[in-house]
């Protein structure tokens, strides 16, 4: 199987190790990976900020890049995947030609954990892990894509690791895209509450499917002086590869 990988802005600019882990993971399960030239932002930050013209321009570019390719489009981010699957068709609702293209792209798009569970059956493969791992369910992954069980199935299947439930795992961590920048005090309070629940589990690793949330949580963990590791789920799963 050949897929097309969308790297996302945060992975490309700040967390390349997550991109490398995603590639290692997919290749381990025999997936051939295409990485189309010219890919940039999906438009999510502009869309969240109410800049519809700019988000539409980014969406047009995304569609032009991936429209030239074939196969599933895999995105290691719930918010970016939701942008493509749920928001692109809405952006072009008044343009029949582009709406059809957007719907075709949306139909090919999968968030990483969705693809790993439903297509590659990675949760049945028995990867290895270590330590106590808990999971933060990011808002758009859970509420817009309806993805909740898939990441936990993957983590619960890790041989040698213990998965521990996170109380109120789907409660916002305070990132919220530009919400964090507009209302930093509220964002920090929500992040502190999230870290309280993480520390209550006794986990030594907290993971998730969105680097925006993980970045906000990591900052709050650091302010506490905690040694809890904050890692994207792709990195956690790839650690168990031989």
XYZ file of N, CA and C in Angstrom:
726
model
N 0.834 -1.190 0.000
C 0.000 0.000 0.000
C 0.879 1.254 0.000
N 0.480 2.237 -0.825
C 1.208 3.506 -0.857
C 0.287 4.601 -0.318
N 0.808 5.384 0.612
C 0.030 6.491 1.174
C 0.767 7.802 0.890
N 0.054 8.905 1.106
C 0.664 10.228 1.028
C 0.670 10.827 2.431
N 1.830 11.276 2.875
C 1.957 11.818 4.236
C 1.919 13.343 4.209
N 1.046 13.923 5.063
C 1.054 15.374 5.270
C 1.777 15.638 6.585
N 2.839 16.445 6.540
C 3.724 16.582 7.688
C 3.240 17.496 8.798
N 2.352 18.404 8.521
C 1.835 19.446 9.428
C 2.921 20.474 9.773
N 2.472 21.683 10.078
C 3.410 22.787 10.353
C 4.260 22.514 11.595
N 3.613 22.084 12.691
C 4.353 21.906 13.950
C 5.386 20.795 13.832
N 5.036 19.704 13.176
C 6.004 18.614 13.009
C 7.148 19.064 12.108
N 6.821 19.763 11.048
C 7.848 20.199 10.102
C 8.834 21.182 10.745
N 8.317 22.099 11.552
C 9.173 23.172 12.059
C 9.715 22.931 13.464
N 9.002 22.164 14.294
C 9.402 22.049 15.699
C 9.601 20.625 16.200
N 8.907 19.654 15.586
C 8.985 18.289 16.103
C 9.267 17.290 14.974
N 10.390 17.460 14.278
C 10.680 16.544 13.163
C 10.811 15.096 13.610
N 11.168 14.879 14.890
C 11.295 13.505 15.372
C 9.965 12.757 15.298
N 8.850 13.499 15.404
C 7.542 12.849 15.263
C 7.306 12.425 13.815
N 7.733 13.254 12.890
C 7.628 12.874 11.479
C 8.468 11.639 11.186
N 9.664 11.604 11.745
C 10.541 10.445 11.543
C 9.935 9.192 12.168
N 9.339 9.354 13.360
C 8.703 8.203 14.021
C 7.516 7.709 13.202
N 6.740 8.632 12.640
C 5.599 8.246 11.807
C 6.055 7.444 10.604
N 7.120 7.894 9.974
C 7.657 7.182 8.801
C 8.163 5.790 9.202
N 8.896 5.711 10.315
C 9.401 4.410 10.781
C 8.254 3.445 11.060
N 7.223 3.971 11.689
C 6.070 3.146 12.059
C 5.356 2.613 10.815
N 5.086 3.500 9.892
C 4.367 3.085 8.686
C 5.211 2.116 7.857
N 6.496 2.390 7.727
C 7.365 1.484 6.950
C 7.462 0.123 7.619
N 7.456 0.094 8.961
C 7.525 -1.178 9.689
C 6.370 -2.088 9.287
N 5.223 -1.481 8.982
C 4.053 -2.268 8.604
C 3.894 -2.351 7.087
N 4.980 -2.122 6.374
C 5.001 -2.368 4.936
C 4.369 -1.296 4.080
N 4.186 -0.109 4.641
C 3.546 0.965 3.881
C 4.598 1.766 3.129
N 4.337 1.994 1.859
C 5.196 2.863 1.040
C 4.695 4.295 1.191
N 5.632 5.214 1.387
C 5.231 6.582 1.738
C 5.608 7.585 0.659
N 4.620 8.361 0.257
C 4.870 9.499 -0.609
C 4.787 10.776 0.215
N 5.639 11.736 -0.116
C 5.626 13.022 0.609
C 5.633 14.123 -0.450
N 4.450 14.535 -0.899
C 4.360 15.461 -2.033
C 5.114 16.772 -1.789
N 5.866 17.183 -2.784
C 6.555 18.473 -2.724
C 5.534 19.605 -2.693
N 5.919 20.700 -2.047
C 5.095 21.906 -2.070
C 4.063 21.988 -0.977
N 3.940 20.942 -0.138
C 2.934 21.005 0.929
C 3.331 22.035 1.975
N 2.342 22.757 2.452
C 2.582 23.793 3.474
C 1.580 23.601 4.611
N 0.848 24.648 4.942
C -0.114 24.594 6.050
C -1.485 24.180 5.511
N -2.270 23.475 6.337
C -3.620 23.086 5.925
C -4.604 24.245 6.046
N -4.208 25.303 6.762
C -5.090 26.454 6.939
C -5.815 26.495 8.262
N -5.549 25.528 9.120
C -6.277 25.456 10.395
C -6.078 26.690 11.271
N -4.841 27.190 11.455
C -4.679 28.363 12.323
C -5.492 29.566 11.826
N -5.478 29.818 10.518
C -6.248 30.938 9.971
C -7.737 30.706 10.153
N -8.170 29.477 9.934
C -9.591 29.151 10.072
C -10.057 29.381 11.513
N -9.230 28.933 12.472
C -9.584 29.104 13.889
C -9.651 30.570 14.276
N -8.831 31.393 13.609
C -8.794 32.810 13.933
C -9.837 33.638 13.212
N -10.632 32.997 12.352
C -11.673 33.721 11.640
C -11.215 34.345 10.337
N -10.005 33.971 9.892
C -9.474 34.515 8.637
C -9.850 33.564 7.502
N -11.098 33.634 7.074
C -11.617 32.657 6.117
C -10.947 32.768 4.747
N -10.634 33.995 4.310
C -9.999 34.143 3.001
C -8.627 33.465 2.988
N -7.858 33.658 4.078
C -6.523 33.054 4.142
C -6.608 31.531 4.282
N -7.563 31.048 5.083
C -7.693 29.599 5.243
C -8.133 28.951 3.940
N -8.970 29.650 3.183
C -9.420 29.118 1.890
C -8.259 29.047 0.904
N -7.392 30.047 0.961
C -6.223 30.050 0.078
C -5.298 28.871 0.416
N -5.100 28.618 1.714
C -4.271 27.479 2.122
C -4.924 26.162 1.706
N -6.248 26.085 1.839
C -6.963 24.865 1.452
C -6.838 24.620 -0.057
N -6.935 25.684 -0.850
C -6.786 25.533 -2.302
C -5.411 24.978 -2.639
N -4.388 25.454 -1.921
C -3.035 24.971 -2.183
C -2.904 23.502 -1.765
N -3.421 23.167 -0.591
C -3.377 21.771 -0.125
C -4.023 20.855 -1.165
N -5.202 21.246 -1.623
C -5.934 20.418 -2.600
C -5.136 20.300 -3.893
N -4.513 21.391 -4.333
C -3.743 21.336 -5.589
C -2.547 20.403 -5.458
N -1.940 20.343 -4.261
C -0.776 19.458 -4.045
C -1.199 17.998 -4.001
N -2.251 17.695 -3.237
C -2.612 16.289 -3.034
C -3.554 15.759 -4.120
N -4.154 16.657 -4.881
C -5.021 16.225 -5.976
C -4.220 15.517 -7.072
N -2.918 15.785 -7.093
C -2.050 15.160 -8.115
C -1.578 13.776 -7.688
N -1.966 13.343 -6.485
C -1.482 12.071 -5.937
C -2.622 11.062 -5.841
N -2.241 9.858 -5.454
C -3.240 8.797 -5.266
C -3.037 8.135 -3.912
N -4.068 7.468 -3.426
C -3.962 6.702 -2.188
C -4.370 7.501 -0.972
N -4.416 6.827 0.202
C -4.806 7.500 1.440
C -3.851 8.641 1.795
N -4.409 9.706 2.369
C -3.612 10.824 2.897
C -3.604 10.682 4.411
N -2.417 10.510 4.992
C -2.302 10.267 6.425
C -1.767 11.519 7.112
N -2.455 11.935 8.191
C -2.087 13.152 8.906
C -1.912 12.829 10.389
N -0.714 13.004 10.940
C -0.499 12.737 12.371
C -0.931 13.909 13.243
N -2.177 14.313 13.091
C -2.752 15.426 13.857
C -4.265 15.405 13.707
N -4.971 15.370 14.840
C -6.417 15.378 14.779
C -6.980 16.685 14.256
N -6.379 17.809 14.655
C -6.928 19.097 14.240
C -6.731 19.332 12.745
N -5.559 18.986 12.217
C -5.322 19.159 10.780
C -6.185 18.195 9.970
N -6.314 16.947 10.443
C -7.148 15.983 9.733
C -8.601 16.440 9.717
N -9.070 16.992 10.835
C -10.442 17.488 10.892
C -10.630 18.679 9.953
N -9.607 19.526 9.868
C -9.695 20.667 8.954
C -9.954 20.180 7.531
N -9.193 19.169 7.112
C -9.328 18.671 5.741
C -10.656 17.926 5.560
N -10.995 17.073 6.518
C -12.177 16.229 6.351
C -13.490 16.989 6.560
N -13.504 17.887 7.534
C -14.771 18.521 7.904
C -14.935 19.948 7.411
N -13.826 20.687 7.314
C -13.947 22.110 6.996
C -13.734 22.423 5.509
N -12.916 21.644 4.832
C -12.675 21.951 3.411
C -13.971 21.941 2.587
N -14.807 20.892 2.672
C -16.042 20.913 1.878
C -16.911 22.125 2.199
N -16.914 22.553 3.466
C -17.710 23.714 3.846
C -17.136 25.001 3.257
N -15.805 25.095 3.210
C -15.172 26.297 2.653
C -15.569 26.522 1.201
N -15.794 25.411 0.476
C -16.064 25.520 -0.965
C -17.515 25.161 -1.311
N -18.405 25.379 -0.374
C -19.798 24.982 -0.605
C -20.449 25.746 -1.753
N -19.905 26.947 -2.090
C -20.493 27.746 -3.167
C -19.735 27.611 -4.486
N -18.774 26.700 -4.521
C -17.967 26.484 -5.729
C -18.011 24.988 -6.045
N -18.896 24.598 -6.957
C -19.165 23.183 -7.193
C -17.903 22.402 -7.579
N -17.084 22.982 -8.440
C -15.877 22.267 -8.886
C -14.919 22.039 -7.727
N -14.670 23.075 -6.944
C -13.751 22.939 -5.820
C -14.360 22.108 -4.693
N -15.682 22.205 -4.521
C -16.318 21.400 -3.480
C -16.137 19.908 -3.761
N -16.271 19.551 -5.040
C -16.089 18.145 -5.400
C -14.653 17.697 -5.143
N -13.703 18.570 -5.472
C -12.292 18.245 -5.208
C -12.046 18.111 -3.703
N -12.626 19.046 -2.930
C -12.435 19.025 -1.475
C -13.025 17.756 -0.877
N -14.182 17.358 -1.346
C -14.808 16.138 -0.819
C -14.000 14.895 -1.189
N -13.412 14.907 -2.368
C -12.573 13.771 -2.783
C -11.339 13.674 -1.898
N -10.711 14.817 -1.617
C -9.538 14.836 -0.734
C -9.939 14.427 0.681
N -11.074 14.934 1.161
C -11.543 14.588 2.508
C -11.787 13.088 2.635
N -12.321 12.497 1.582
C -12.609 11.068 1.610
C -11.370 10.203 1.655
N -10.234 10.756 1.221
C -8.971 9.993 1.241
C -8.191 10.204 2.539
N -8.624 11.134 3.365
C -7.819 11.567 4.516
C -8.137 10.770 5.789
N -7.062 10.363 6.473
C -7.186 9.639 7.741
C -6.227 10.252 8.759
N -6.705 10.434 9.969
C -5.798 10.747 11.081
C -4.979 9.492 11.364
N -3.747 9.660 11.821
C -2.809 8.542 11.952
C -3.354 7.379 12.771
N -3.882 7.636 13.977
C -4.333 6.515 14.814
C -5.513 5.784 14.179
N -6.369 6.517 13.474
C -7.463 5.880 12.737
C -6.906 4.880 11.737
N -5.925 5.333 10.975
C -5.337 4.497 9.930
C -4.638 3.284 10.542
N -3.906 3.495 11.640
C -3.180 2.393 12.271
C -4.128 1.319 12.786
N -5.255 1.722 13.352
C -6.189 0.756 13.929
C -7.076 0.116 12.860
N -7.695 0.934 12.030
C -8.719 0.411 11.125
C -8.166 -0.184 9.838
N -7.023 0.287 9.397
C -6.469 -0.231 8.140
C -5.300 -1.184 8.400
N -4.337 -0.760 9.218
C -3.151 -1.600 9.442
C -3.311 -2.580 10.609
N -4.344 -2.418 11.425
C -4.586 -3.319 12.568
C -3.373 -3.387 13.497
N -2.737 -2.256 13.713
C -1.534 -2.215 14.542
C -1.829 -2.646 15.978
N -3.047 -2.401 16.460
C -3.380 -2.777 17.837
C -3.379 -4.281 18.040
N -3.352 -5.027 16.945
C -3.296 -6.482 17.055
C -1.870 -7.000 16.845
N -0.946 -6.107 16.597
C 0.418 -6.519 16.258
C 1.304 -6.699 17.481
N 0.908 -6.136 18.622
C 1.677 -6.339 19.837
C 3.035 -5.668 19.837
N 3.067 -4.367 19.614
C 4.326 -3.631 19.741
C 4.739 -3.579 21.205
N 5.983 -3.228 21.441
C 6.497 -3.169 22.802
C 6.505 -1.735 23.324
N 6.423 -1.605 24.639
C 6.501 -0.298 25.281
C 7.081 -0.445 26.667
N 7.260 0.674 27.328
C 7.796 0.632 28.689
C 7.068 1.651 29.561
N 7.056 1.390 30.859
C 6.561 2.362 31.818
C 5.051 2.462 31.876
N 4.594 3.504 32.575
C 3.155 3.787 32.727
C 2.798 4.938 31.786
N 1.829 4.680 30.919
C 1.481 5.642 29.872
C 0.027 6.061 30.034
N -0.218 7.361 29.971
C -1.589 7.852 29.959
C -1.825 8.696 28.712
N -3.083 9.012 28.445
C -3.446 9.596 27.143
C -4.378 10.793 27.295
N -4.004 11.904 26.649
C -4.861 13.093 26.574
C -5.631 13.073 25.258
N -6.960 13.129 25.331
C -7.814 13.110 24.140
C -8.077 14.541 23.687
N -7.434 14.957 22.626
C -7.552 16.348 22.179
C -8.947 16.637 21.632
N -9.331 17.914 21.702
C -10.718 18.312 21.418
C -11.163 17.968 20.001
N -10.412 18.416 19.000
C -10.891 18.234 17.633
C -10.809 16.785 17.180
N -9.804 16.061 17.675
C -9.718 14.634 17.372
C -10.952 13.917 17.892
N -11.346 14.255 19.118
C -12.452 13.562 19.766
C -13.801 14.072 19.274
N -13.970 15.395 19.285
C -15.303 15.953 19.034
C -15.624 16.113 17.554
N -14.625 16.427 16.748
C -14.913 16.633 15.322
C -14.703 15.371 14.498
N -13.644 14.586 14.829
C -13.388 13.369 14.065
C -14.042 12.142 14.687
N -14.439 12.241 15.966
C -15.036 11.089 16.633
C -14.031 9.996 16.935
N -12.759 10.374 17.089
C -11.702 9.401 17.379
C -11.374 9.449 18.858
N -11.745 8.420 19.594
C -11.432 8.337 21.020
C -10.805 6.992 21.374
N -11.434 5.914 20.923
C -10.973 4.583 21.312
C -9.678 4.179 20.599
N -9.490 4.645 19.378
C -8.373 4.160 18.563
C -7.007 4.373 19.227
N -6.692 5.593 19.689
C -5.376 5.769 20.326
C -5.220 4.904 21.568
N -6.300 4.750 22.332
C -6.200 3.951 23.553
C -6.026 2.472 23.230
N -6.656 1.986 22.165
C -6.440 0.597 21.744
C -4.967 0.361 21.423
N -4.370 1.325 20.741
C -2.949 1.199 20.386
C -2.083 1.152 21.638
N -2.355 2.027 22.577
C -1.525 2.103 23.784
C -1.755 0.901 24.695
N -2.979 0.433 24.770
C -3.289 -0.730 25.609
C -2.663 -2.007 25.058
N -2.330 -1.991 23.765
C -1.762 -3.205 23.148
C -0.254 -3.319 23.322
N 0.384 -2.304 23.889
C 1.841 -2.316 23.999
C 2.304 -3.327 25.052
N 3.050 -4.315 24.614
C 3.601 -5.302 25.542
C 4.690 -4.662 26.404
N 4.584 -4.852 27.708
C 5.614 -4.327 28.603
C 5.299 -2.960 29.167
N 4.236 -2.322 28.666
C 3.838 -1.007 29.175
C 2.493 -1.125 29.888
N 2.254 -0.225 30.799
C 0.973 -0.199 31.507
C 0.217 1.061 31.104
N -0.993 0.878 30.573
C -1.827 2.025 30.216
C -2.691 2.403 31.416
N -2.685 3.676 31.766
C -3.518 4.137 32.884
C -4.472 5.223 32.380
N -5.737 5.095 32.771
C -6.747 6.075 32.339
C -6.443 7.448 32.922
N -6.685 8.467 32.128
C -6.520 9.845 32.579
C -7.900 10.396 32.936
N -8.124 10.835 34.172
C -9.428 11.424 34.506
C -9.751 12.611 33.580
N -10.987 12.658 33.140
C -11.436 13.749 32.245
C -10.459 13.924 31.070
N -10.109 12.824 30.443
C -9.080 12.874 29.393
C -9.472 13.764 28.225
N -10.799 13.922 27.981
C -11.236 14.728 26.847
C -11.490 16.184 27.222
N -11.112 16.577 28.428
C -11.263 17.986 28.820
C -10.123 18.797 28.201
N -10.442 19.996 27.722
C -9.461 20.820 26.999
C -8.214 21.093 27.850
N -7.052 21.075 27.180
C -5.791 21.366 27.870
C -5.476 22.856 27.856
N -6.290 23.639 27.121
C -6.072 25.078 27.090
C -5.309 25.576 25.877
N -4.941 24.657 24.972
C -4.186 25.122 23.793
C -5.110 25.895 22.846
N -5.984 25.176 22.152
C -7.011 25.830 21.346
C -6.484 26.750 20.263
N -5.344 26.422 19.675
C -4.808 27.265 18.611
C -4.496 28.662 19.112
N -5.075 29.681 18.478
C -4.757 31.050 18.875
C -5.442 31.445 20.188
N -6.343 30.598 20.691
C -6.936 30.830 22.016
C -5.839 30.975 23.056
N -4.802 30.158 22.937
C -3.691 30.195 23.881
C -3.029 31.567 23.889
N -2.921 32.181 22.709
C -2.273 33.483 22.598
C -3.199 34.617 23.021
N -4.493 34.479 22.761
C -5.437 35.541 23.081
C -5.788 35.573 24.563
N -5.877 34.390 25.178
C -6.267 34.301 26.588
C -5.257 33.436 27.343
N -4.029 33.919 27.494
C -2.984 33.078 28.088
C -3.262 32.665 29.531
N -3.923 33.538 30.319
C -4.193 33.177 31.707
C -5.161 31.988 31.791
N -6.205 32.040 30.965
C -7.172 30.935 30.951
C -6.504 29.661 30.444
N -5.695 29.825 29.403
C -4.984 28.676 28.839
C -4.090 28.016 29.883
N -3.339 28.818 30.624
C -2.431 28.267 31.637
C -3.208 27.581 32.758
N -4.358 28.143 33.130
C -5.162 27.520 34.187
C -5.672 26.151 33.749
N -6.124 26.071 32.493
C -6.602 24.785 31.978
C -5.454 23.781 31.873
N -4.284 24.259 31.453
C -3.118 23.370 31.339
C -2.696 22.864 32.719
N -2.746 23.738 33.718
C -2.387 23.312 35.076
C -3.364 22.249 35.591
N -4.650 22.444 35.295
C -5.648 21.450 35.693
C -5.368 20.115 35.015
N -4.995 20.188 33.727
C -4.670 18.952 32.981
C -3.472 18.253 33.602
N -2.469 19.013 33.974
C -1.271 18.407 34.566
C -1.588 17.811 35.940
N -2.480 18.438 36.688
C -2.900 17.855 37.979
C -3.421 16.430 37.768
N -4.253 16.255 36.762
C -4.831 14.922 36.523
C -3.766 13.959 36.003
N -2.854 14.466 35.189
C -1.772 13.600 34.684
C -0.926 13.089 35.852
N -0.550 13.979 36.739
C 0.296 13.583 37.873
C -0.450 12.640 38.817
N -1.780 12.779 38.874
C -2.561 11.909 39.773
C -2.542 10.459 39.318
N -2.244 10.210 38.052
C -2.241 8.835 37.530
C -0.957 8.089 37.876
N 0.096 8.828 38.210
C 1.389 8.180 38.435
C 2.081 7.782 37.146
N 1.557 8.219 36.009
C 2.171 7.874 34.718
C 3.521 8.575 34.567
N 4.444 7.922 33.867
C 5.713 8.587 33.562
C 5.736 9.139 32.145
N 4.685 8.821 31.351
C 4.571 9.364 29.993
C 3.126 9.753 29.726
N 2.929 10.932 29.177
C 1.611 11.321 28.675
C 1.746 11.516 27.174
N 0.763 10.992 26.447
C 0.830 11.087 25.004
C -0.492 11.588 24.436
N -0.505 11.858 23.147
C -1.689 12.347 22.464
C -1.432 12.365 20.973
N -2.416 12.827 20.224
C -2.322 12.799 18.760
C -2.180 14.188 18.152
N -2.047 15.231 18.995
C -1.940 16.600 18.481
C -0.785 17.318 19.166
N 0.173 17.790 18.364
C 1.334 18.442 18.962
C 1.011 19.789 19.588
N -0.067 20.450 19.143
C -0.436 21.706 19.785
C -0.743 21.480 21.259
N -1.602 20.497 21.535
C -1.935 20.165 22.929
C -0.689 19.720 23.685
N 0.087 18.851 23.069
C 1.257 18.304 23.771
C 2.260 19.406 24.095
N 2.367 20.394 23.227
C 3.270 21.517 23.476
C 2.792 22.319 24.693
N 1.483 22.530 24.783
C 0.932 23.273 25.919
C 1.091 22.484 27.221
N 0.834 21.180 27.147
C 0.984 20.328 28.330
C 2.441 20.257 28.760
N 3.352 20.138 27.790
C 4.780 20.045 28.111
C 5.261 21.292 28.838
N 4.745 22.446 28.422
C 5.131 23.690 29.095
C 4.659 23.682 30.550
N 3.426 23.218 30.771
C 2.885 23.171 32.144
C 3.636 22.139 32.983
N 3.994 21.020 32.381
C 4.766 19.985 33.093
C 6.130 20.539 33.507
N 6.740 21.280 32.592
C 8.061 21.853 32.876
C 7.977 22.856 34.013
N 6.914 23.676 34.031
C 6.760 24.662 35.116
C 6.618 23.987 36.472
N 6.090 22.764 36.485
C 5.961 22.007 37.737
C 7.280 21.358 38.158
N 8.234 21.315 37.229
C 9.478 20.617 37.519
C 9.319 19.110 37.491
N 8.281 18.639 36.789
C 8.013 17.200 36.726
C 8.882 16.536 35.658
N 9.159 15.240 35.880
C 9.945 14.472 34.906
C 9.058 13.691 33.944
N 7.747 13.897 33.993
C 6.839 13.186 33.086
C 7.196 13.508 31.632
N 7.317 12.457 30.821
C 7.613 12.647 29.399
C 6.325 13.003 28.662
N 6.421 13.937 27.727
C 5.282 14.320 26.895
C 5.664 14.004 25.457
N 4.999 13.005 24.849
C 5.412 12.551 23.525
C 4.198 12.255 22.646
N 4.343 12.539 21.362
C 3.298 12.200 20.389
C 3.153 10.681 20.326
N 1.944 10.227 20.038
C 1.686 8.791 20.023
C 2.541 8.060 18.980
N 2.870 8.719 17.891
C 3.733 8.080 16.894
C 5.097 7.760 17.488
N 5.629 8.678 18.294
C 6.933 8.459 18.919
C 6.873 7.355 19.959
N 5.771 7.309 20.723
C 5.607 6.255 21.737
C 5.547 4.883 21.066
N 4.772 4.775 20.004
C 4.639 3.488 19.308
C 5.930 3.089 18.607
N 6.627 4.053 18.042
C 7.859 3.748 17.308
C 8.976 3.316 18.239
N 8.894 3.699 19.516
C 9.923 3.271 20.472
C 9.977 1.752 20.591
N 8.855 1.100 20.319
C 8.794 -0.354 20.468
C 9.204 -1.132 19.241
N 9.623 -0.431 18.201
C 10.025 -1.130 16.971
C 11.414 -1.709 17.123
N 11.602 -2.875 16.579
C 12.927 -3.501 16.620
C 13.791 -2.952 15.496
